Coordinates of C-alpha atoms in Angstrom, one line a residue:
Chain A
X1 CA 0.0 0.0 0.0
X2 CA 2.8 2.3 0.9
X3 CA 4.5 1.6 -2.4
X4 CA 1.2 2.5 -4.2
X5 CA 1.0 5.7 -2.3
X6 CA 4.4 6.7 -3.3
X7 CA 4.2 5.7 -6.9
X8 CA 2.5 8.9 -8.2
X9 CA 5.3 10.9 -6.7
X10 CA 7.7 9.3 -9.1
X11 CA 6.0 11.1 -12.0
X12 CA 7.5 14.5 -11.8
X13 CA 9.1 15.1 -15.1
X14 CA 12.6 16.9 -15.0
X15 CA 12.2 18.0 -18.6
X16 CA 9.1 20.0 -17.7
X17 CA 10.8 22.0 -15.0
X18 CA 12.0 25.5 -15.5
X19 CA 15.6 26.2 -14.8
X20 CA 15.0 29.9 -14.0
X21 CA 12.0 29.3 -11.8
X22 CA 12.7 25.8 -10.5
X23 CA 11.0 26.0 -7.1
X24 CA 7.8 27.4 -8.6
X25 CA 7.7 25.0 -11.5
X26 CA 8.3 22.1 -9.1
X27 CA 5.4 23.1 -7.0
X28 CA 3.3 23.8 -10.1
X29 CA 3.9 20.5 -11.5
X30 CA 3.3 18.7 -8.2
X31 CA -0.1 20.6 -7.8
X32 CA -1.0 19.8 -11.4
X33 CA -0.3 16.1 -10.9
X34 CA -2.2 16.0 -7.6
X35 CA 0.9 15.2 -5.6
X36 CA 0.2 18.1 -3.1
X37 CA -2.9 18.4 -1.0
X38 CA -4.2 22.0 -0.4
X39 CA -3.1 21.7 3.2
X40 CA 0.4 20.7 2.2
X41 CA 0.5 23.6 -0.2
X42 CA -0.6 26.0 2.4
X43 CA 2.1 24.9 4.8
X44 CA 4.7 25.5 2.1
X45 CA 3.2 28.9 1.2
X46 CA 3.1 29.9 4.9
X47 CA 6.8 28.9 5.3
X48 CA 7.9 31.0 2.4
X49 CA 5.6 33.8 3.3
X50 CA 7.4 34.0 6.7
X51 CA 10.8 33.9 4.9
X52 CA 9.8 36.7 2.6
X53 CA 8.6 38.8 5.6
X54 CA 12.1 38.3 7.0
X55 CA 13.7 39.2 3.8
X56 CA 11.6 42.4 3.6
X57 CA 12.7 43.2 7.0
X58 CA 16.3 42.8 6.1
X59 CA 15.9 44.7 2.9
X60 CA 14.4 47.7 4.6
X61 CA 16.8 47.4 7.6
X62 CA 13.7 46.9 9.7
X63 CA 12.6 50.4 9.0
X64 CA 9.5 49.6 6.9
X65 CA 7.0 46.8 7.3
X66 CA 5.7 47.2 3.8
X67 CA 7.2 47.5 0.4
X68 CA 6.0 48.1 -3.0
X69 CA 4.5 45.1 -4.8
X70 CA 7.3 44.8 -7.3
X71 CA 9.9 44.9 -4.6
X72 CA 8.2 42.1 -2.6
X73 CA 7.9 40.1 -5.9
X74 CA 11.5 40.7 -6.7
X75 CA 12.5 39.5 -3.1
X76 CA 10.4 36.5 -3.4
X77 CA 11.9 35.5 -6.8
X78 CA 15.3 36.0 -5.3
X79 CA 14.7 33.7 -2.3
X80 CA 12.9 31.1 -4.4
X81 CA 16.0 31.2 -6.8
X82 CA 18.3 30.5 -3.8
X83 CA 16.1 27.7 -2.6
X84 CA 16.0 26.3 -6.1
X85 CA 19.8 26.0 -6.1
X86 CA 19.5 23.7 -3.1
X87 CA 16.6 21.7 -4.7
X88 CA 18.4 21.2 -7.9
X89 CA 21.1 19.3 -6.0
X90 CA 18.6 16.5 -5.5
X91 CA 19.0 13.6 -8.0
X92 CA 15.3 13.7 -9.0
X93 CA 12.6 16.3 -8.8
X94 CA 10.7 13.9 -6.7
X95 CA 13.4 14.1 -4.1
X96 CA 13.4 17.9 -4.5
X97 CA 9.7 17.9 -3.8
X98 CA 10.1 15.8 -0.7
X99 CA 12.9 18.0 0.5
X100 CA 10.8 21.1 -0.1
X101 CA 7.8 19.7 1.8
X102 CA 9.9 18.5 4.8
X103 CA 12.5 21.1 5.3
X104 CA 11.9 24.5 6.9
X105 CA 12.1 27.3 4.3
X106 CA 14.8 29.2 6.3
X107 CA 17.0 26.0 6.3
X108 CA 16.6 25.4 2.6
X109 CA 17.4 29.1 2.0
X110 CA 20.5 29.0 4.1
X111 CA 21.7 25.9 2.3
X112 CA 21.0 27.4 -1.0
X113 CA 22.8 30.5 -0.1
X114 CA 25.9 28.5 0.9
X115 CA 25.8 26.9 -2.5
X116 CA 25.3 30.2 -4.2
X117 CA 28.3 31.7 -2.5
X118 CA 30.5 28.9 -3.4
X119 CA 29.3 29.0 -7.0
X120 CA 29.9 32.8 -7.0
X121 CA 33.5 32.3 -5.7
X122 CA 34.2 29.7 -8.2
X123 CA 32.9 31.8 -11.1
X124 CA 35.0 34.7 -9.9
X125 CA 38.1 32.4 -10.1
X126 CA 37.2 31.2 -13.5
X127 CA 36.7 34.8 -14.7
X128 CA 40.1 35.8 -13.3
X129 CA 41.7 33.0 -15.4
X130 CA 39.7 34.2 -18.4
X131 CA 40.8 37.8 -18.1
X132 CA 44.4 36.7 -17.6
X133 CA 44.4 34.6 -20.8
X134 CA 42.1 36.7 -23.0
X135 CA 42.6 36.3 -26.7
X136 CA 44.1 39.4 -28.4
X137 CA 41.5 40.5 -30.8
X138 CA 40.5 43.8 -32.2
X139 CA 36.8 42.8 -31.9
X140 CA 35.5 45.4 -29.4
X141 CA 32.8 43.2 -27.9
X142 CA 35.1 40.5 -26.9
X143 CA 37.1 42.3 -24.3
X144 CA 34.2 44.7 -23.4
X145 CA 31.9 41.8 -22.4
X146 CA 34.4 39.0 -21.3
X147 CA 36.5 41.2 -19.2
X148 CA 34.7 44.4 -18.4
X149 CA 31.1 43.2 -18.5
X150 CA 31.5 40.1 -16.4
X151 CA 33.5 42.2 -13.9
X152 CA 30.5 44.5 -13.8
X153 CA 28.3 41.7 -12.8
X154 CA 30.3 40.8 -9.9
X155 CA 30.2 44.4 -8.7
X156 CA 26.4 44.7 -9.0
X157 CA 25.3 41.2 -8.0
X158 CA 23.6 41.1 -4.7
X159 CA 22.8 37.5 -3.6
X160 CA 20.8 38.5 -0.7
X161 CA 18.1 40.4 -2.5
X162 CA 18.6 39.9 -6.2
X163 CA 20.1 36.4 -6.6
X164 CA 18.2 35.8 -9.9
X165 CA 19.5 39.0 -11.5
X166 CA 22.0 39.0 -14.3
X167 CA 22.5 42.9 -14.5
X168 CA 24.8 42.9 -17.6
X169 CA 23.5 42.5 -21.1
X170 CA 26.0 39.8 -22.0
X171 CA 26.3 41.2 -25.5
X172 CA 29.0 38.8 -26.7
X173 CA 27.2 35.6 -27.8
X174 CA 28.5 32.2 -26.6
X175 CA 28.6 29.4 -29.3
X176 CA 26.3 27.2 -27.3
X177 CA 22.9 28.9 -26.4
X178 CA 22.1 29.4 -22.7
X179 CA 19.4 27.0 -21.3
X180 CA 17.1 29.5 -19.5
X181 CA 19.5 30.2 -16.6
X182 CA 19.4 33.3 -14.5
X183 CA 21.5 34.9 -11.7
X184 CA 24.7 33.2 -10.7
X185 CA 23.8 30.1 -12.6
X186 CA 23.7 32.0 -15.9
X187 CA 27.0 33.8 -15.1
X188 CA 28.7 30.6 -14.0
X189 CA 27.6 29.0 -17.3
X190 CA 28.5 32.0 -19.4
X191 CA 31.9 32.5 -17.8
X192 CA 32.7 28.8 -18.1
X193 CA 31.7 28.3 -21.8
X194 CA 33.5 31.5 -22.8
X195 CA 36.6 30.3 -21.0
X196 CA 36.5 27.1 -22.8
X197 CA 36.0 29.0 -26.2
X198 CA 38.8 31.4 -25.3
X199 CA 41.2 28.6 -24.3
X200 CA 40.5 26.8 -27.5
X201 CA 41.2 29.9 -29.6
X202 CA 44.3 30.5 -27.6
X203 CA 45.8 27.3 -29.2
X204 CA 46.1 29.3 -32.4
X205 CA 48.2 32.3 -33.3
X206 CA 46.4 35.5 -32.8
X207 CA 47.4 36.6 -36.2
X208 CA 46.1 33.5 -37.8
X209 CA 42.7 34.0 -36.2
X210 CA 42.7 37.6 -37.3
X211 CA 43.4 36.6 -40.9
X212 CA 40.7 34.0 -40.8
X213 CA 38.1 36.3 -39.4
X214 CA 39.0 39.0 -42.0
X215 CA 38.8 36.4 -44.7
X216 CA 35.2 35.5 -43.6
X217 CA 33.8 38.7 -42.4
X218 CA 36.1 41.5 -43.7
X219 CA 36.4 44.2 -41.0
X220 CA 35.0 42.5 -37.9
X221 CA 36.1 44.9 -35.2
X222 CA 32.6 46.0 -34.4
X223 CA 30.7 42.9 -35.5
X224 CA 28.8 41.1 -32.7
X225 CA 30.0 37.7 -33.6
X226 CA 31.1 34.5 -31.8
X227 CA 34.9 34.2 -32.5
X228 CA 35.1 30.6 -31.5
X229 CA 32.6 29.4 -34.2
X230 CA 34.7 30.2 -37.3
X231 CA 37.9 29.0 -35.5
X232 CA 36.3 25.7 -34.6
X233 CA 34.7 25.1 -38.0
X234 CA 37.8 26.0 -39.8
X235 CA 40.1 23.9 -37.5
X236 CA 37.8 20.8 -37.9
X237 CA 37.6 21.3 -41.7
X238 CA 41.3 21.7 -41.9
X239 CA 41.6 18.3 -40.4
X240 CA 39.1 16.9 -42.9
X241 CA 40.9 18.5 -45.7
X242 CA 44.1 17.0 -44.7
X243 CA 45.7 20.3 -43.7
X244 CA 47.3 21.3 -40.4
X245 CA 44.8 23.1 -38.3
X246 CA 47.3 25.5 -36.8
X247 CA 47.3 28.1 -39.7
X248 CA 43.5 28.0 -40.0
X249 CA 44.2 28.3 -43.7
X250 CA 41.8 26.5 -45.9
X251 CA 42.2 27.1 -49.7
X252 CA 39.3 27.7 -52.1
X253 CA 39.7 24.2 -53.5
X254 CA 39.4 22.8 -50.0
X255 CA 36.0 24.5 -49.5
X256 CA 34.7 23.4 -52.8
X257 CA 35.6 19.8 -52.0
X258 CA 34.2 20.1 -48.4
X259 CA 31.0 21.5 -49.9
X260 CA 30.7 18.5 -52.2
X261 CA 31.4 16.1 -49.3
X262 CA 29.0 17.7 -46.9
X263 CA 26.0 18.3 -49.2
X264 CA 24.7 14.7 -49.3
X265 CA 25.0 14.3 -45.6
X266 CA 22.3 14.7 -42.9
X267 CA 23.3 16.8 -39.9
X268 CA 23.6 13.6 -37.8
X269 CA 25.9 12.0 -40.4
X270 CA 27.9 15.2 -40.7
X271 CA 28.3 15.2 -36.9
X272 CA 29.8 11.8 -37.1
X273 CA 32.2 13.0 -39.7
X274 CA 33.2 16.0 -37.5
X275 CA 33.5 13.7 -34.5
X276 CA 36.2 11.8 -36.5
X277 CA 38.2 15.0 -36.8
X278 CA 38.2 15.7 -33.0
X279 CA 40.9 13.4 -32.0
X280 CA 43.3 14.5 -34.7
X281 CA 42.5 18.0 -33.8
X282 CA 43.2 17.2 -30.1
X283 CA 46.6 15.6 -30.9
X284 CA 47.6 18.4 -33.3
X285 CA 46.8 21.2 -30.8
X286 CA 47.4 19.3 -27.7
X287 CA 44.0 20.1 -26.4
X288 CA 43.4 19.5 -22.7
X289 CA 40.4 17.1 -22.0
X290 CA 38.1 19.9 -20.8
X291 CA 38.4 21.9 -24.0
X292 CA 38.2 18.7 -26.0
X293 CA 35.0 18.0 -24.1
X294 CA 33.6 21.4 -25.0
X295 CA 34.6 20.9 -28.7
X296 CA 32.6 17.6 -28.6
X297 CA 29.6 19.4 -27.0
X298 CA 29.9 21.9 -29.8
X299 CA 29.6 19.3 -32.5
X300 CA 25.7 19.2 -32.9
X301 CA 25.6 22.9 -33.7
X302 CA 28.7 22.8 -35.8
X303 CA 27.3 20.0 -37.9
X304 CA 23.9 21.7 -38.2
X305 CA 25.7 24.9 -39.4
X306 CA 27.8 23.2 -41.9
X307 CA 25.0 21.0 -43.2
X308 CA 22.7 23.9 -43.6
X309 CA 25.3 25.9 -45.4
X310 CA 26.3 23.1 -47.7
X311 CA 22.7 22.5 -48.5
X312 CA 22.1 26.1 -49.4
X313 CA 25.4 26.7 -51.2
X314 CA 26.6 29.2 -48.5
X315 CA 29.4 27.3 -47.1
X316 CA 31.8 30.1 -48.3
X317 CA 30.1 32.2 -45.6
X318 CA 31.3 29.9 -42.8
X319 CA 34.6 28.9 -44.3
X320 CA 37.0 31.1 -46.2
X321 CA 40.7 31.3 -47.0
X322 CA 42.5 33.6 -44.6
X323 CA 42.9 37.3 -45.7
X324 CA 46.2 38.7 -46.4
X325 CA 48.2 40.0 -43.4
X326 CA 46.3 43.0 -42.0
X327 CA 47.5 46.3 -43.0
X328 CA 48.6 47.0 -39.4
X329 CA 51.3 44.3 -39.9
X330 CA 52.9 46.2 -42.7
X331 CA 54.9 49.4 -42.5
X332 CA 54.2 52.0 -45.0
X333 CA 56.2 55.1 -45.3
X334 CA 55.7 58.1 -47.5
X335 CA 58.7 60.3 -48.2
X336 CA 56.5 63.1 -49.3
X337 CA 56.7 65.3 -52.3
X338 CA 59.9 67.2 -53.2
X339 CA 59.9 70.9 -53.4
X340 CA 60.4 72.4 -56.9
X341 CA 64.0 72.0 -58.3
X342 CA 64.7 75.7 -58.4
X343 CA 63.6 76.1 -54.8
X344 CA 65.7 73.1 -53.7
X345 CA 68.8 74.4 -55.5
X346 CA 68.4 77.8 -53.8
X347 CA 68.0 76.2 -50.5
X348 CA 71.1 74.1 -51.1
X349 CA 73.1 77.2 -52.1
X350 CA 72.0 79.1 -49.1
X351 CA 72.7 76.1 -46.7
X352 CA 76.2 75.6 -48.1
X353 CA 77.0 79.3 -47.6
X354 CA 76.0 79.1 -43.9
X355 CA 78.9 79.4 -41.7
X356 CA 77.4 77.9 -38.6
X357 CA 75.8 74.6 -38.1
X358 CA 73.0 76.1 -36.0
X359 CA 72.0 78.3 -39.0
X360 CA 72.1 75.3 -41.3
X361 CA 69.8 73.3 -39.0
X362 CA 67.4 76.2 -38.6
X363 CA 67.3 76.7 -42.3
X364 CA 66.5 73.1 -43.0
X365 CA 63.9 73.0 -40.4
X366 CA 62.2 76.1 -41.7
X367 CA 62.1 75.1 -45.4
X368 CA 62.0 71.3 -45.6
X369 CA 58.7 69.6 -45.4
X370 CA 59.4 66.1 -46.9
X371 CA 61.9 63.4 -46.2
X372 CA 62.6 63.3 -49.9
X373 CA 64.2 66.7 -49.7
X374 CA 65.8 66.0 -46.4
X375 CA 67.4 62.8 -47.6
X376 CA 68.6 64.5 -50.8
X377 CA 70.0 67.3 -48.6
X378 CA 71.9 64.8 -46.5
X379 CA 73.7 63.7 -49.6
X380 CA 74.1 67.0 -51.5
X381 CA 75.0 69.4 -48.8
X382 CA 78.5 68.2 -48.3
X383 CA 78.1 68.1 -44.6
X384 CA 80.9 67.3 -42.2
X385 CA 80.5 64.2 -40.0
X386 CA 79.5 66.3 -37.0
X387 CA 77.0 68.2 -39.1
X388 CA 75.7 65.0 -40.6
X389 CA 75.1 63.6 -37.1
X390 CA 73.3 66.7 -36.0
X391 CA 71.0 66.6 -39.1
X392 CA 70.3 63.0 -38.5
X393 CA 69.5 63.8 -34.9
X394 CA 66.5 65.8 -36.2
X395 CA 64.9 62.6 -37.4
X396 CA 62.3 60.5 -35.5
X397 CA 62.2 56.8 -35.3
X398 CA 60.0 56.3 -38.3
X399 CA 62.3 58.5 -40.5
X400 CA 65.4 56.8 -39.2
X401 CA 63.8 53.4 -40.0
X402 CA 63.0 54.5 -43.5
X403 CA 66.4 55.9 -44.3
X404 CA 68.1 53.0 -42.5
X405 CA 66.2 50.7 -44.9
X406 CA 67.1 52.8 -47.8
X407 CA 70.8 53.0 -47.0
X408 CA 71.8 49.9 -45.0
X409 CA 75.1 50.4 -43.3
X410 CA 76.7 47.3 -44.7
X411 CA 79.5 48.5 -46.8
X412 CA 82.7 50.4 -46.2
X413 CA 83.5 53.4 -48.3
X414 CA 83.3 57.1 -48.4
X415 CA 80.5 57.8 -50.7
X416 CA 77.8 60.2 -49.4
X417 CA 75.3 57.4 -49.0
X418 CA 77.7 55.3 -46.9
X419 CA 78.7 58.3 -44.8
X420 CA 75.0 59.0 -44.1
X421 CA 74.2 55.3 -43.5
X422 CA 76.9 55.3 -40.8
X423 CA 75.6 58.4 -39.3
X424 CA 72.1 56.9 -39.1
X425 CA 73.4 53.7 -37.5
X426 CA 75.2 55.7 -35.1
X427 CA 72.1 57.7 -34.2
X428 CA 70.1 54.5 -33.8
X429 CA 72.7 53.2 -31.4
X430 CA 72.1 56.2 -29.1
X431 CA 68.3 55.6 -28.9
X432 CA 66.9 53.8 -25.8
X433 CA 66.8 50.0 -26.2
X434 CA 63.2 49.5 -27.2
X435 CA 63.2 52.4 -29.6
X436 CA 66.4 51.1 -31.3
X437 CA 64.9 47.6 -31.6
X438 CA 61.8 49.0 -33.1
X439 CA 63.8 51.0 -35.6
X440 CA 65.9 48.0 -36.6
X441 CA 62.8 45.8 -36.9
X442 CA 60.9 48.4 -38.9
X443 CA 63.8 49.0 -41.2
X444 CA 64.1 45.3 -41.8
X445 CA 60.4 45.0 -42.6
X446 CA 60.5 48.0 -44.9
X447 CA 63.5 46.5 -46.7
X448 CA 61.6 43.2 -47.2
X449 CA 58.5 44.5 -48.5
X450 CA 57.7 44.1 -52.2
X451 CA 57.4 47.8 -52.8
X452 CA 60.8 49.1 -51.9
X453 CA 61.3 52.5 -50.6
X454 CA 62.1 54.9 -53.3
X455 CA 62.3 58.5 -52.3
X456 CA 61.5 60.8 -55.2
X457 CA 64.7 61.9 -56.8
X458 CA 65.0 65.3 -58.5
Chain B
X1 CA 6.9 23.2 -19.7
X2 CA 4.2 23.5 -17.1
X3 CA 3.4 26.8 -15.5
X4 CA 5.0 27.5 -12.1
X5 CA 3.0 28.1 -9.0
X6 CA 3.2 31.7 -7.9
X7 CA 3.8 31.6 -4.2
X8 CA 3.7 35.4 -4.2
X9 CA 0.0 35.7 -5.5
X10 CA -1.3 32.9 -3.4
X11 CA 0.1 34.5 -0.3
X12 CA -2.3 37.4 0.0
X13 CA -5.0 35.5 1.8
X14 CA -2.6 33.9 4.2
X15 CA -1.2 37.4 4.9
X16 CA -4.7 38.4 6.0
X17 CA -5.0 35.4 8.3
X18 CA -1.7 36.0 9.9
X19 CA -2.5 39.7 10.3
X20 CA -5.8 39.3 12.2
X21 CA -4.1 37.2 14.8
X22 CA -1.4 39.8 15.3
X23 CA -3.8 42.6 15.5
X24 CA -5.8 40.9 18.2
X25 CA -2.7 40.2 20.1
X26 CA -2.1 44.0 20.5
X27 CA -5.3 44.2 22.5
X28 CA -3.0 43.2 25.5
X29 CA -1.4 46.6 25.3
X30 CA -4.5 48.8 24.3
X31 CA -6.6 47.2 26.9
X32 CA -4.8 49.2 29.5
X33 CA -6.3 52.2 28.0
X34 CA -9.7 50.7 27.8
X35 CA -9.4 50.1 24.0
X36 CA -10.1 46.5 22.7
X37 CA -10.9 45.2 19.2
X38 CA -13.1 42.4 18.5
X39 CA -12.1 39.7 15.9
X40 CA -14.7 41.3 13.5
X41 CA -13.1 44.7 14.1
X42 CA -9.7 43.3 13.5
X43 CA -10.8 41.6 10.3
X44 CA -12.3 44.9 9.1
X45 CA -9.1 46.8 9.9
X46 CA -7.0 44.2 8.1
X47 CA -9.4 44.5 5.1
X48 CA -8.9 48.2 5.2
X49 CA -5.2 47.6 5.3
X50 CA -5.4 45.2 2.4
X51 CA -7.3 47.8 0.4
X52 CA -4.9 50.5 1.3
X53 CA -2.0 48.3 0.4
X54 CA -3.7 47.5 -2.9
X55 CA -4.5 51.2 -3.6
X56 CA -0.9 52.1 -3.0
X57 CA 0.7 49.2 -4.7
X58 CA 2.4 47.8 -1.6
X59 CA 2.8 44.5 0.2
X60 CA 3.0 44.0 3.9
X61 CA 3.5 41.0 6.2
X62 CA 2.1 39.9 9.5
X63 CA 0.2 42.5 11.5
X64 CA 2.4 45.1 10.0
X65 CA 1.7 48.6 10.7
X66 CA -1.7 48.2 12.4
X67 CA 0.1 46.9 15.5
X68 CA 2.4 49.9 15.4
X69 CA -0.4 52.3 15.0
X70 CA -2.3 50.8 17.9
X71 CA 0.8 51.0 20.2
X72 CA 1.4 54.5 19.2
X73 CA -2.1 55.9 19.4
X74 CA -3.8 53.9 22.1
X75 CA -2.8 56.4 24.7
X76 CA -4.1 59.4 22.7
X77 CA -6.4 61.7 24.6
X78 CA -8.5 62.0 21.4
X79 CA -9.3 58.3 21.1
X80 CA -11.9 56.5 23.0
X81 CA -14.0 53.3 22.6
X82 CA -16.5 55.1 20.5
X83 CA -14.0 56.2 17.7
X84 CA -11.2 53.7 18.2
X85 CA -11.9 51.4 15.2
X86 CA -12.8 54.3 12.9
X87 CA -9.8 56.2 13.8
X88 CA -7.6 53.3 13.2
X89 CA -9.2 52.7 9.8
X90 CA -8.4 56.3 8.8
X91 CA -4.8 56.2 10.3
X92 CA -4.2 53.0 8.3
X93 CA -5.3 54.7 5.1
X94 CA -3.3 57.8 5.8
X95 CA -0.2 55.9 6.7
X96 CA 0.1 53.9 3.4
X97 CA -0.8 57.0 1.4
X98 CA 2.0 59.0 2.9
X99 CA 4.3 56.0 2.9
X100 CA 4.2 56.3 -0.8
X101 CA 4.4 60.1 -0.8
X102 CA 7.4 60.4 1.5
X103 CA 10.9 59.5 0.5
X104 CA 11.8 55.8 0.7
X105 CA 14.3 56.6 3.5
X106 CA 11.5 57.7 5.8
X107 CA 10.9 54.8 8.1
X108 CA 7.6 53.5 9.5
X109 CA 8.6 54.6 12.9
X110 CA 9.3 58.2 11.8
X111 CA 6.1 58.5 9.9
X112 CA 4.1 57.1 12.9
X113 CA 5.9 59.5 15.2
X114 CA 5.1 62.4 12.9
X115 CA 1.4 61.4 12.7
X116 CA 1.2 60.8 16.4
X117 CA 2.8 64.2 17.4
X118 CA 0.6 66.1 14.9
X119 CA -2.6 64.2 15.9
X120 CA -2.2 64.8 19.6
X121 CA -0.7 68.2 19.0
X122 CA -1.6 70.9 16.4
X123 CA -4.4 68.8 14.9
X124 CA -6.1 68.0 18.3
X125 CA -7.4 64.8 17.2
X126 CA -8.6 66.0 13.8
X127 CA -7.9 63.4 11.1
X128 CA -8.9 65.9 8.4
X129 CA -6.3 68.4 9.6
X130 CA -3.7 65.5 10.0
X131 CA -4.2 64.4 6.4
X132 CA -4.9 67.8 4.7
X133 CA -2.4 70.0 6.4
X134 CA 0.3 68.4 8.5
X135 CA 1.3 65.3 6.6
X136 CA 0.8 67.1 3.3
X137 CA 3.1 69.9 4.1
X138 CA 5.7 67.5 5.6
X139 CA 5.6 65.3 2.6
X140 CA 6.2 68.3 0.3
X141 CA 9.0 69.6 2.4
X142 CA 10.7 66.2 2.5
X143 CA 10.3 65.8 -1.3
X144 CA 11.9 69.1 -1.7
X145 CA 14.9 68.0 0.4
X146 CA 14.0 70.1 3.4
X147 CA 13.8 68.8 7.0
X148 CA 10.4 68.0 8.4
X149 CA 11.1 69.6 11.7
X150 CA 11.1 73.2 10.9
X151 CA 7.8 73.0 9.1
X152 CA 6.3 71.7 12.2
X153 CA 7.0 74.9 14.0
X154 CA 5.3 76.8 11.0
X155 CA 2.3 74.6 11.4
X156 CA 2.2 75.3 15.1
X157 CA 2.1 79.0 14.3
X158 CA -0.9 78.3 12.2
X159 CA -2.6 76.6 15.0
X160 CA -5.4 78.9 14.5
X161 CA -6.6 76.0 12.3
X162 CA -8.9 75.1 15.1
X163 CA -10.3 78.6 14.6
X164 CA -10.5 78.0 10.9
X165 CA -12.4 74.8 11.2
X166 CA -14.7 76.4 13.6
X167 CA -15.4 79.4 11.4

């Protein structure tokens, strides 16, 4: 008989419970299925009413026995969320219902609050790791949400009276959709999945990711996009195409071949294909088990995206060859337009007739507006070594780099170019360490670029 | 997904039940001044309170402010058995109205103290004066960022209000 009485209580369906309002949905389902008598319900209600009264008293610091409706509702939602955290630790909703019926509201609240505080602490730790290892990307939403936005949540979050609140807008979308979570549960989930996604992306070179994203989206700095998605899809497809995933560099032919391979497959079949790429990807990138687990959890959505794109002939919107190196990686230097030849000759004559170096320098500074003229002057003005050094000292790091690239100090001799090159080298040597390194690196890059520096010659 | 059960909306009837018991328990104090509420009167007061709360969009638990009003006013020289219940009804209405009108930092105790001093002082037991002048002026002063205290003295100077009412 006892077994028969208990049997109906084994019919609460976990799938029908609401994650965000777990306690209310648990009671709602229990009432709807006749598992709670009106008397039992009234006892529960009275218990939580008393708890709400205490919360109102705490909220108003005992100074007001009444609060506006919306405040009371908000406080009730908060305390039921906290209690829900405790109830969710039960293996089955039936156990949660039994716990709810037989445990004082205050006790469940206290236990739920202890769980909440542990979850909050853990989420803060995960977030600290995330901010320390954040991917370097020009996408503005990435840092603003993952670092600043989540930090804002911790500042505003008040478990006592607003445990169910999220506070921030969480602009940056995670790859996997949230499952109706609120409060610290949402933030713990959000922080964790974004940490997995960030850690996965950190297994690739920042520049490779940048080139991939530019290849797919063009300028993506202000696009509200998930960065993990293209990296994951491209990495998996690189494996399938027989390429190393590190460079995230599919070729047009690879994408055409993948399109043909994916098109006849169902999403489930494609998921199986992608699953076969996970282990090689894990080996190639030395992915930790946690990240690998997240990649596996991502496969159903990845397969759905690729299958849909292949079916509609839009795979090129998900996969693309990487763009060329971003302009920011290149050094471009403009020597500027030269002055008219007659004006230059007059300047040169006047400068050569100057007796003092200070006058020469002043004249050059007054009349020269381009590096073309300045570099020509260095060669034409028949300057002494000390004068040459003084002229070169007028140049900034960028100009030094440009001239160093133009006249590398790699030969001996006494031509004007070589004397100037030595003066520039000597000047670079006087710069602070980082500046000197930058000038050397920039000069090397300028010298390597396909469009060599060519100051306009008269 | 099945709809959840709203504990919040179900709670109003239970609040009323709890409140009646708490109001009746305050008879112990008020009886020393010859003032006692019957269960019916307590129920009516709680109903008034419920209506006042509804009108002002507020929620209260337990006996709430009725108890506090009884404790504050039961020794008033202007309240006797003949007007005890009626006065409490009006005080309850006034309390919640001005609770919404006054800044949120104004506590129950401060508002009740203000009401009591005005009722027993310049208003001389007149609920109309209490509502129409004293509390109204104080609420306006507080909303304007001025202290309530000084205005009390202004009101005191206008104590000719008794004369006004008579004329």
